Amino acid sequence: MLAQAEDSWIDFNVGLFLDQFWSNTVDGLAYGSIYALIALGYTLVYGVLRLINFAHSEIFITGAFGAYFAMEALGLKPGPTARLGILEIIGFLLLMMAVAMIISGVSAVVLERVAYRPLRKRNAPTLVFLITAVGASFVIQQLFFVSRGANPEPALRLIRPTEVFTVFGARVTNIQLLVFVAALLLLVVADQFINRSRLGRGVRAVAQDPVTATLMGVNRERVIMLTFLIGGVLAGAAAVFYLLQIPQGVVYNGGFLLGIKAFTAAVLGGIGNLRGALLGGLLLGVVENYGQSLLGGEWRDIVAFVLLIVILMFRPTGILGESLGKARV
């Protein structure tokens, strides 16, 4: 019986789950914040175009490479964490954010112009858009493979993880706190921009009824470009936070699994719903950490997708419901 237990393919470890509950919650919220930022790009594009932009994961990894090259240009070397003062760290972070957000934003706009706009002009079927998105994802991925190889870039560490405070005994590090707070602020800014600004009103109008919005003077092509730009900029910010969490994570296919999880988060919260992207991302980050402790580390990714299936079985539109266009136009 003991041998059978040791050979079990699933480890239902309630004790470990309870012991690591709060540390998994803290770490899950940090990862979930990154998922939420990327998920917002999926949600915006779907809300406006009813298109699942599977190439968005490569927009994210483009920003990660941009941030990495910025760190190299600033003189950071692989090895131990750089010894920098607080002002230097802030300056490095701001520059990395600017580079990653600009590169990801521009890449997203170029992707829309090159891959999707010609299809819209020809009134291509939805399936053609989906196939194009998958193809564009592989093209960008392989471009990085050809230029940078299959191995991850050497890790560059800007900030040394240090404990700031504890929550029920769980350590909260400076990196986790920075990622969570900064990501939350960006998501709030994006939400307020879409719901309160004139340009955001145009985005919601096109999402609700593109024909009527055009008749009312809204430039649909400009709105679509703005939607891709916002999604790309947020993906660039997520790339910087990802590098802080996982310094060795810059690799040609590094965006694939993360992009799938972000898409899962968008569907989980309600694809097309901005606040649903935040909720779905945070929930996914926490639940997959819980699953890792309860079932074993190899189940981490599986738990995320099982959660998606369960939610869709009982609420196909996600937790908060679908709709960028129906909400607050």
mmCIF file of C-alpha atoms in Angstrom:
data_model
loop_
_atom_site.group_PDB
_atom_site.id
_atom_site.type_symbol
_atom_site.label_atom_id
_atom_site.label_comp_id
_atom_site.label_asym_id
_atom_site.label_seq_id
_atom_site.Cartn_x
_atom_site.Cartn_y
_atom_site.Cartn_z
ATOM 1 C CA MET A 1 0.000 0.000 0.000
ATOM 2 C CA LEU A 2 2.859 2.366 0.828
ATOM 3 C CA ALA A 3 4.510 1.686 -2.521
ATOM 4 C CA GLN A 4 1.232 2.414 -4.273
ATOM 5 C CA ALA A 5 0.933 5.718 -2.448
ATOM 6 C CA GLU A 6 4.475 6.685 -3.374
ATOM 7 C CA ASP A 7 3.831 5.863 -7.031
ATOM 8 C CA SER A 8 0.570 7.809 -7.115
ATOM 9 C CA TRP A 9 0.329 10.135 -10.092
ATOM 10 C CA ILE A 10 -1.524 12.760 -8.063
ATOM 11 C CA ASP A 11 -0.496 14.123 -4.669
ATOM 12 C CA PHE A 12 -3.475 15.371 -2.660
ATOM 13 C CA ASN A 13 -1.514 17.172 0.052
ATOM 14 C CA VAL A 14 -3.959 19.073 2.261
ATOM 15 C CA GLY A 15 -1.290 19.797 4.878
ATOM 16 C CA LEU A 16 1.007 21.541 2.400
ATOM 17 C CA PHE A 17 -1.951 23.464 0.990
ATOM 18 C CA LEU A 18 -2.863 24.790 4.441
ATOM 19 C CA ASP A 19 0.761 25.526 5.384
ATOM 20 C CA GLN A 20 1.393 27.531 2.198
ATOM 21 C CA PHE A 21 -2.078 29.052 1.842
ATOM 22 C CA TRP A 22 -1.105 32.661 2.504
ATOM 23 C CA SER A 23 2.231 32.554 0.710
ATOM 24 C CA ASN A 24 0.477 31.049 -2.320
ATOM 25 C CA THR A 25 -2.165 33.767 -2.112
ATOM 26 C CA VAL A 26 0.441 36.541 -2.104
ATOM 27 C CA ASP A 27 2.454 34.992 -4.929
ATOM 28 C CA GLY A 28 -0.719 34.219 -6.882
ATOM 29 C CA LEU A 29 -1.890 37.821 -6.707
ATOM 30 C CA ALA A 30 1.472 38.977 -8.133
ATOM 31 C CA TYR A 31 1.303 36.511 -11.036
ATOM 32 C CA GLY A 32 -2.406 37.185 -11.482
ATOM 33 C CA SER A 33 -1.703 40.897 -11.906
ATOM 34 C CA ILE A 34 0.549 40.064 -14.867
ATOM 35 C CA TYR A 35 -2.116 37.779 -16.355
ATOM 36 C CA ALA A 36 -4.688 40.555 -15.955
ATOM 37 C CA LEU A 37 -2.575 43.134 -17.813
ATOM 38 C CA ILE A 38 -2.109 40.778 -20.751
ATOM 39 C CA ALA A 39 -5.750 39.663 -20.608
ATOM 40 C CA LEU A 40 -6.874 43.250 -21.063
ATOM 41 C CA GLY A 41 -5.410 43.201 -24.582
ATOM 42 C CA TYR A 42 -7.430 40.104 -25.485
ATOM 43 C CA THR A 43 -10.561 41.613 -23.976
ATOM 44 C CA LEU A 44 -10.288 44.978 -25.752
ATOM 45 C CA VAL A 45 -9.688 43.482 -29.191
ATOM 46 C CA TYR A 46 -12.489 40.955 -28.738
ATOM 47 C CA GLY A 47 -14.869 43.643 -27.489
ATOM 48 C CA VAL A 48 -14.287 45.827 -30.556
ATOM 49 C CA LEU A 49 -13.640 43.302 -33.344
ATOM 50 C CA ARG A 50 -14.986 39.995 -31.967
ATOM 51 C CA LEU A 51 -11.502 38.680 -32.736
ATOM 52 C CA ILE A 52 -9.350 36.435 -30.537
ATOM 53 C CA ASN A 53 -5.912 37.928 -31.165
ATOM 54 C CA PHE A 54 -3.738 34.906 -30.422
ATOM 55 C CA ALA A 55 -0.683 36.860 -31.579
ATOM 56 C CA HIS A 56 -1.037 39.049 -28.479
ATOM 57 C CA SER A 57 1.225 36.659 -26.564
ATOM 58 C CA GLU A 58 4.028 37.505 -28.994
ATOM 59 C CA ILE A 59 3.364 41.221 -28.501
ATOM 60 C CA PHE A 60 4.046 40.539 -24.825
ATOM 61 C CA ILE A 61 7.320 38.704 -25.473
ATOM 62 C CA THR A 62 8.386 41.474 -27.890
ATOM 63 C CA GLY A 63 8.080 43.894 -24.982
ATOM 64 C CA ALA A 64 10.046 41.489 -22.772
ATOM 65 C CA PHE A 65 12.917 41.429 -25.267
ATOM 66 C CA GLY A 66 12.750 45.232 -25.497
ATOM 67 C CA ALA A 67 12.986 45.580 -21.710
ATOM 68 C CA TYR A 68 15.844 43.067 -21.618
ATOM 69 C CA PHE A 69 17.843 44.928 -24.275
ATOM 70 C CA ALA A 70 17.224 48.173 -22.384
ATOM 71 C CA MET A 71 18.687 46.580 -19.253
ATOM 72 C CA GLU A 72 21.738 45.463 -21.249
ATOM 73 C CA ALA A 73 22.144 48.950 -22.709
ATOM 74 C CA LEU A 74 22.071 50.382 -19.180
ATOM 75 C CA GLY A 75 25.046 48.203 -18.282
ATOM 76 C CA LEU A 76 23.434 45.398 -16.301
ATOM 77 C CA LYS A 77 25.316 42.101 -16.512
ATOM 78 C CA PRO A 78 24.226 38.494 -15.859
ATOM 79 C CA GLY A 79 25.018 37.305 -12.366
ATOM 80 C CA PRO A 80 24.232 38.677 -8.905
ATOM 81 C CA THR A 81 21.694 41.456 -8.438
ATOM 82 C CA ALA A 82 23.122 44.849 -9.372
ATOM 83 C CA ARG A 83 24.006 47.117 -6.436
ATOM 84 C CA LEU A 84 22.009 50.234 -7.210
ATOM 85 C CA GLY A 85 20.574 53.069 -5.179
ATOM 86 C CA ILE A 86 16.825 53.630 -4.945
ATOM 87 C CA LEU A 87 16.898 56.531 -7.428
ATOM 88 C CA GLU A 88 18.892 54.462 -9.913
ATOM 89 C CA ILE A 89 16.430 51.573 -9.606
ATOM 90 C CA ILE A 90 13.482 53.908 -10.192
ATOM 91 C CA GLY A 91 15.223 55.412 -13.216
ATOM 92 C CA PHE A 92 16.021 51.958 -14.634
ATOM 93 C CA LEU A 93 12.439 50.803 -14.117
ATOM 94 C CA LEU A 94 10.948 53.873 -15.772
ATOM 95 C CA LEU A 95 13.241 53.509 -18.775
ATOM 96 C CA MET A 96 12.503 49.778 -19.061
ATOM 97 C CA MET A 97 8.776 50.475 -18.860
ATOM 98 C CA ALA A 98 8.986 53.177 -21.511
ATOM 99 C CA VAL A 99 10.970 50.981 -23.916
ATOM 100 C CA ALA A 100 8.812 47.876 -23.401
ATOM 101 C CA MET A 101 5.524 49.775 -23.674
ATOM 102 C CA ILE A 102 6.590 51.643 -26.802
ATOM 103 C CA ILE A 103 7.915 48.512 -28.525
ATOM 104 C CA SER A 104 4.882 46.416 -27.633
ATOM 105 C CA GLY A 105 2.454 49.201 -28.534
ATOM 106 C CA VAL A 106 4.073 49.842 -31.915
ATOM 107 C CA SER A 107 4.296 46.085 -32.594
ATOM 108 C CA ALA A 108 0.584 45.681 -31.861
ATOM 109 C CA VAL A 109 -0.328 48.523 -34.232
ATOM 110 C CA VAL A 110 1.935 47.116 -36.975
ATOM 111 C CA LEU A 111 0.369 43.680 -36.479
ATOM 112 C CA GLU A 112 -3.094 45.158 -36.922
ATOM 113 C CA ARG A 113 -2.076 47.098 -40.039
ATOM 114 C CA VAL A 114 -0.253 44.223 -41.711
ATOM 115 C CA ALA A 115 -2.276 41.162 -40.681
ATOM 116 C CA TYR A 116 -5.834 42.235 -39.887
ATOM 117 C CA ARG A 117 -6.683 45.435 -41.735
ATOM 118 C CA PRO A 118 -6.338 43.898 -45.239
ATOM 119 C CA LEU A 119 -8.726 41.125 -44.147
ATOM 120 C CA ARG A 120 -11.302 43.649 -42.923
ATOM 121 C CA LYS A 121 -11.192 45.479 -46.242
ATOM 122 C CA ARG A 122 -12.013 42.196 -47.984
ATOM 123 C CA ASN A 123 -14.749 41.304 -45.456
ATOM 124 C CA ALA A 124 -12.966 38.050 -44.680
ATOM 125 C CA PRO A 125 -14.797 35.430 -42.599
ATOM 126 C CA THR A 126 -14.112 35.218 -38.866
ATOM 127 C CA LEU A 127 -12.267 31.938 -39.285
ATOM 128 C CA VAL A 128 -9.742 33.611 -41.597
ATOM 129 C CA PHE A 129 -8.963 36.197 -38.912
ATOM 130 C CA LEU A 130 -8.443 33.436 -36.361
ATOM 131 C CA ILE A 131 -6.101 31.484 -38.644
ATOM 132 C CA THR A 132 -4.203 34.687 -39.427
ATOM 133 C CA ALA A 133 -3.789 35.423 -35.718
ATOM 134 C CA VAL A 134 -2.328 31.969 -35.085
ATOM 135 C CA GLY A 135 -0.049 32.303 -38.129
ATOM 136 C CA ALA A 136 1.163 35.756 -37.055
ATOM 137 C CA SER A 137 1.926 34.343 -33.606
ATOM 138 C CA PHE A 138 4.165 31.639 -35.067
ATOM 139 C CA VAL A 139 5.858 34.085 -37.470
ATOM 140 C CA ILE A 140 6.866 36.460 -34.661
ATOM 141 C CA GLN A 141 7.909 33.546 -32.474
ATOM 142 C CA GLN A 142 10.146 32.104 -35.185
ATOM 143 C CA LEU A 143 11.704 35.487 -35.920
ATOM 144 C CA PHE A 144 12.929 35.577 -32.326
ATOM 145 C CA PHE A 145 14.058 31.954 -32.609
ATOM 146 C CA VAL A 146 16.139 32.694 -35.714
ATOM 147 C CA SER A 147 17.663 35.869 -34.286
ATOM 148 C CA ARG A 148 18.185 34.860 -30.624
ATOM 149 C CA GLY A 149 18.210 31.043 -30.612
ATOM 150 C CA ALA A 150 16.292 28.550 -28.502
ATOM 151 C CA ASN A 151 17.969 29.226 -25.147
ATOM 152 C CA PRO A 152 16.671 31.806 -22.654
ATOM 153 C CA GLU A 153 18.610 35.051 -22.386
ATOM 154 C CA PRO A 154 20.987 35.177 -19.380
ATOM 155 C CA ALA A 155 19.144 36.461 -16.314
ATOM 156 C CA LEU A 156 19.541 40.149 -15.490
ATOM 157 C CA ARG A 157 18.445 41.028 -11.957
ATOM 158 C CA LEU A 158 17.580 44.631 -11.227
ATOM 159 C CA ILE A 159 15.993 44.289 -7.773
ATOM 160 C CA ARG A 160 16.925 41.913 -4.978
ATOM 161 C CA PRO A 161 13.804 40.330 -3.410
ATOM 162 C CA THR A 162 13.533 41.516 0.194
ATOM 163 C CA GLU A 163 10.755 41.125 2.725
ATOM 164 C CA VAL A 164 8.627 44.245 3.243
ATOM 165 C CA PHE A 165 6.065 42.832 5.674
ATOM 166 C CA THR A 166 4.227 39.585 6.414
ATOM 167 C CA VAL A 167 0.580 38.558 6.058
ATOM 168 C CA PHE A 168 -0.380 35.756 8.477
ATOM 169 C CA GLY A 169 3.235 34.636 8.384
ATOM 170 C CA ALA A 170 3.599 34.842 4.594
ATOM 171 C CA ARG A 171 6.426 37.018 3.279
ATOM 172 C CA VAL A 172 5.479 39.883 0.993
ATOM 173 C CA THR A 173 8.548 40.932 -0.990
ATOM 174 C CA ASN A 174 9.283 44.292 -2.549
ATOM 175 C CA ILE A 175 8.936 42.772 -6.046
ATOM 176 C CA GLN A 176 5.532 41.205 -5.328
ATOM 177 C CA LEU A 177 4.268 44.453 -3.831
ATOM 178 C CA LEU A 178 5.587 46.523 -6.737
ATOM 179 C CA VAL A 179 4.075 44.204 -9.358
ATOM 180 C CA PHE A 180 0.670 44.046 -7.691
ATOM 181 C CA VAL A 181 0.309 47.766 -6.930
ATOM 182 C CA ALA A 182 1.705 49.011 -10.257
ATOM 183 C CA ALA A 183 -0.372 46.552 -12.290
ATOM 184 C CA LEU A 184 -3.507 47.462 -10.358
ATOM 185 C CA LEU A 185 -2.904 51.173 -10.984
ATOM 186 C CA LEU A 186 -2.425 50.576 -14.712
ATOM 187 C CA LEU A 187 -5.615 48.539 -14.893
ATOM 188 C CA VAL A 188 -7.576 51.253 -13.068
ATOM 189 C CA VAL A 189 -6.185 53.912 -15.428
ATOM 190 C CA ALA A 190 -7.122 51.802 -18.477
ATOM 191 C CA ASP A 191 -10.617 51.198 -17.090
ATOM 192 C CA GLN A 192 -11.181 54.889 -16.386
ATOM 193 C CA PHE A 193 -9.836 55.858 -19.819
ATOM 194 C CA ILE A 194 -12.244 53.512 -21.599
ATOM 195 C CA ASN A 195 -15.229 54.486 -19.457
ATOM 196 C CA ARG A 196 -14.735 58.243 -19.056
ATOM 197 C CA SER A 197 -12.668 59.711 -21.895
ATOM 198 C CA ARG A 198 -13.923 60.791 -25.309
ATOM 199 C CA LEU A 199 -11.681 58.274 -27.067
ATOM 200 C CA GLY A 200 -12.878 55.565 -24.695
ATOM 201 C CA ARG A 201 -16.463 56.454 -25.540
ATOM 202 C CA GLY A 202 -15.594 55.892 -29.193
ATOM 203 C CA VAL A 203 -14.150 52.468 -28.346
ATOM 204 C CA ARG A 204 -17.336 51.475 -26.519
ATOM 205 C CA ALA A 205 -19.528 52.828 -29.310
ATOM 206 C CA VAL A 206 -17.726 50.766 -31.947
ATOM 207 C CA ALA A 207 -17.895 47.729 -29.668
ATOM 208 C CA GLN A 208 -21.662 48.141 -29.347
ATOM 209 C CA ASP A 209 -22.560 48.946 -32.963
ATOM 210 C CA PRO A 210 -19.773 49.727 -35.464
ATOM 211 C CA VAL A 211 -22.147 50.797 -38.266
ATOM 212 C CA THR A 212 -24.106 53.272 -36.142
ATOM 213 C CA ALA A 213 -20.906 54.558 -34.532
ATOM 214 C CA THR A 214 -19.458 55.266 -37.988
ATOM 215 C CA LEU A 215 -22.635 57.111 -39.018
ATOM 216 C CA MET A 216 -22.346 59.218 -35.880
ATOM 217 C CA GLY A 217 -18.845 60.344 -36.876
ATOM 218 C CA VAL A 218 -16.650 57.839 -35.028
ATOM 219 C CA ASN A 219 -13.552 56.869 -37.032
ATOM 220 C CA ARG A 220 -13.706 53.074 -36.761
ATOM 221 C CA GLU A 221 -10.187 52.469 -38.057
ATOM 222 C CA ARG A 222 -8.742 54.929 -35.566
ATOM 223 C CA VAL A 223 -10.637 53.236 -32.744
ATOM 224 C CA ILE A 224 -9.320 49.816 -33.793
ATOM 225 C CA MET A 225 -5.764 51.152 -33.934
ATOM 226 C CA LEU A 226 -6.207 52.713 -30.476
ATOM 227 C CA THR A 227 -7.520 49.408 -29.123
ATOM 228 C CA PHE A 228 -4.458 47.493 -30.339
ATOM 229 C CA LEU A 229 -2.176 50.258 -29.052
ATOM 230 C CA ILE A 230 -3.645 50.177 -25.532
ATOM 231 C CA GLY A 231 -3.473 46.384 -25.414
ATOM 232 C CA GLY A 232 0.135 46.451 -26.620
ATOM 233 C CA VAL A 233 1.184 49.106 -24.118
ATOM 234 C CA LEU A 234 -0.284 47.124 -21.216
ATOM 235 C CA ALA A 235 1.399 43.948 -22.484
ATOM 236 C CA GLY A 236 4.711 45.839 -22.472
ATOM 237 C CA ALA A 237 4.165 46.837 -18.852
ATOM 238 C CA ALA A 238 3.322 43.215 -18.014
ATOM 239 C CA ALA A 239 6.592 42.153 -19.668
ATOM 240 C CA VAL A 240 8.611 44.346 -17.287
ATOM 241 C CA PHE A 241 6.798 42.960 -14.252
ATOM 242 C CA TYR A 242 7.345 39.447 -15.577
ATOM 243 C CA LEU A 243 11.095 40.105 -15.850
ATOM 244 C CA LEU A 244 11.163 41.285 -12.251
ATOM 245 C CA GLN A 245 9.415 38.085 -11.158
ATOM 246 C CA ILE A 246 11.292 35.707 -13.500
ATOM 247 C CA PRO A 247 14.605 37.254 -14.683
ATOM 248 C CA GLN A 248 15.418 34.189 -16.813
ATOM 249 C CA GLY A 249 12.048 34.258 -18.594
ATOM 250 C CA VAL A 250 13.095 35.971 -21.854
ATOM 251 C CA VAL A 251 13.003 33.261 -24.514
ATOM 252 C CA TYR A 252 11.564 33.118 -28.021
ATOM 253 C CA ASN A 253 8.495 31.059 -27.025
ATOM 254 C CA GLY A 254 8.142 32.529 -23.541
ATOM 255 C CA GLY A 255 4.895 34.264 -24.361
ATOM 256 C CA PHE A 256 2.999 31.190 -25.539
ATOM 257 C CA LEU A 257 1.894 29.615 -22.253
ATOM 258 C CA LEU A 258 1.562 32.979 -20.524
ATOM 259 C CA GLY A 259 -0.602 34.229 -23.384
ATOM 260 C CA ILE A 260 -2.857 31.173 -23.184
ATOM 261 C CA LYS A 261 -3.246 31.736 -19.448
ATOM 262 C CA ALA A 262 -4.039 35.409 -19.989
ATOM 263 C CA PHE A 263 -6.655 34.433 -22.559
ATOM 264 C CA THR A 264 -8.033 31.982 -20.005
ATOM 265 C CA ALA A 265 -8.178 34.828 -17.470
ATOM 266 C CA ALA A 266 -10.058 37.017 -19.960
ATOM 267 C CA VAL A 267 -12.638 34.300 -20.627
ATOM 268 C CA LEU A 268 -12.844 33.464 -16.931
ATOM 269 C CA GLY A 269 -13.730 37.013 -15.935
ATOM 270 C CA GLY A 270 -15.893 37.632 -19.019
ATOM 271 C CA ILE A 271 -14.111 38.348 -22.297
ATOM 272 C CA GLY A 272 -15.007 41.811 -23.491
ATOM 273 C CA ASN A 273 -15.337 43.011 -19.883
ATOM 274 C CA LEU A 274 -12.411 45.131 -18.640
ATOM 275 C CA ARG A 275 -13.004 44.525 -14.962
ATOM 276 C CA GLY A 276 -13.572 40.873 -15.731
ATOM 277 C CA ALA A 277 -10.002 40.710 -17.056
ATOM 278 C CA LEU A 278 -8.719 41.959 -13.690
ATOM 279 C CA LEU A 279 -10.883 39.562 -11.715
ATOM 280 C CA GLY A 280 -10.064 36.617 -13.981
ATOM 281 C CA GLY A 281 -6.329 37.292 -13.836
ATOM 282 C CA LEU A 282 -6.174 37.538 -10.055
ATOM 283 C CA LEU A 283 -8.413 34.517 -9.586
ATOM 284 C CA LEU A 284 -6.395 32.414 -12.014
ATOM 285 C CA GLY A 285 -3.066 33.348 -10.412
ATOM 286 C CA VAL A 286 -4.288 32.402 -6.949
ATOM 287 C CA VAL A 287 -6.113 29.196 -7.904
ATOM 288 C CA GLU A 288 -3.226 27.737 -9.899
ATOM 289 C CA ASN A 289 -0.929 28.317 -6.905
ATOM 290 C CA TYR A 290 -3.410 26.576 -4.622
ATOM 291 C CA GLY A 291 -3.591 23.674 -7.066
ATOM 292 C CA GLN A 292 0.186 23.424 -7.150
ATOM 293 C CA SER A 293 0.329 22.890 -3.384
ATOM 294 C CA LEU A 294 -2.691 20.639 -3.177
ATOM 295 C CA LEU A 295 -2.075 18.400 -6.194
ATOM 296 C CA GLY A 296 1.642 18.814 -6.970
ATOM 297 C CA GLY A 297 3.754 21.234 -9.000
ATOM 298 C CA GLU A 298 3.167 19.438 -12.303
ATOM 299 C CA TRP A 299 -0.565 20.213 -11.990
ATOM 300 C CA ARG A 300 -0.138 23.992 -11.854
ATOM 301 C CA ASP A 301 -0.982 24.653 -15.486
ATOM 302 C CA ILE A 302 -3.646 21.951 -15.681
ATOM 303 C CA VAL A 303 -5.555 23.476 -12.758
ATOM 304 C CA ALA A 304 -5.835 26.774 -14.637
ATOM 305 C CA PHE A 305 -7.523 25.184 -17.636
ATOM 306 C CA VAL A 306 -9.756 22.897 -15.570
ATOM 307 C CA LEU A 307 -11.001 26.023 -13.781
ATOM 308 C CA LEU A 308 -11.817 27.577 -17.159
ATOM 309 C CA ILE A 309 -13.789 24.523 -18.251
ATOM 310 C CA VAL A 310 -15.757 24.439 -15.003
ATOM 311 C CA ILE A 311 -16.645 28.137 -15.223
ATOM 312 C CA LEU A 312 -17.716 27.832 -18.861
ATOM 313 C CA MET A 313 -19.898 24.824 -18.062
ATOM 314 C CA PHE A 314 -21.941 26.824 -15.562
ATOM 315 C CA ARG A 315 -21.477 30.402 -16.824
ATOM 316 C CA PRO A 316 -20.363 30.548 -20.483
ATOM 317 C CA THR A 317 -20.078 34.353 -20.500
ATOM 318 C CA GLY A 318 -17.601 34.343 -17.606
ATOM 319 C CA ILE A 319 -17.993 35.550 -14.046
ATOM 320 C CA LEU A 320 -18.870 39.190 -14.804
ATOM 321 C CA GLY A 321 -20.446 38.604 -18.209
ATOM 322 C CA GLU A 322 -19.293 39.555 -21.698
ATOM 323 C CA SER A 323 -19.596 42.992 -22.845
ATOM 324 C CA LEU A 324 -17.500 45.992 -23.483
ATOM 325 C CA GLY A 325 -20.161 47.369 -25.821
ATOM 326 C CA LYS A 326 -23.209 46.809 -23.643
ATOM 327 C CA ALA A 327 -21.642 48.239 -20.508
ATOM 328 C CA ARG A 328 -21.779 51.965 -19.844
ATOM 329 C CA VAL A 329 -21.929 53.317 -23.407
#
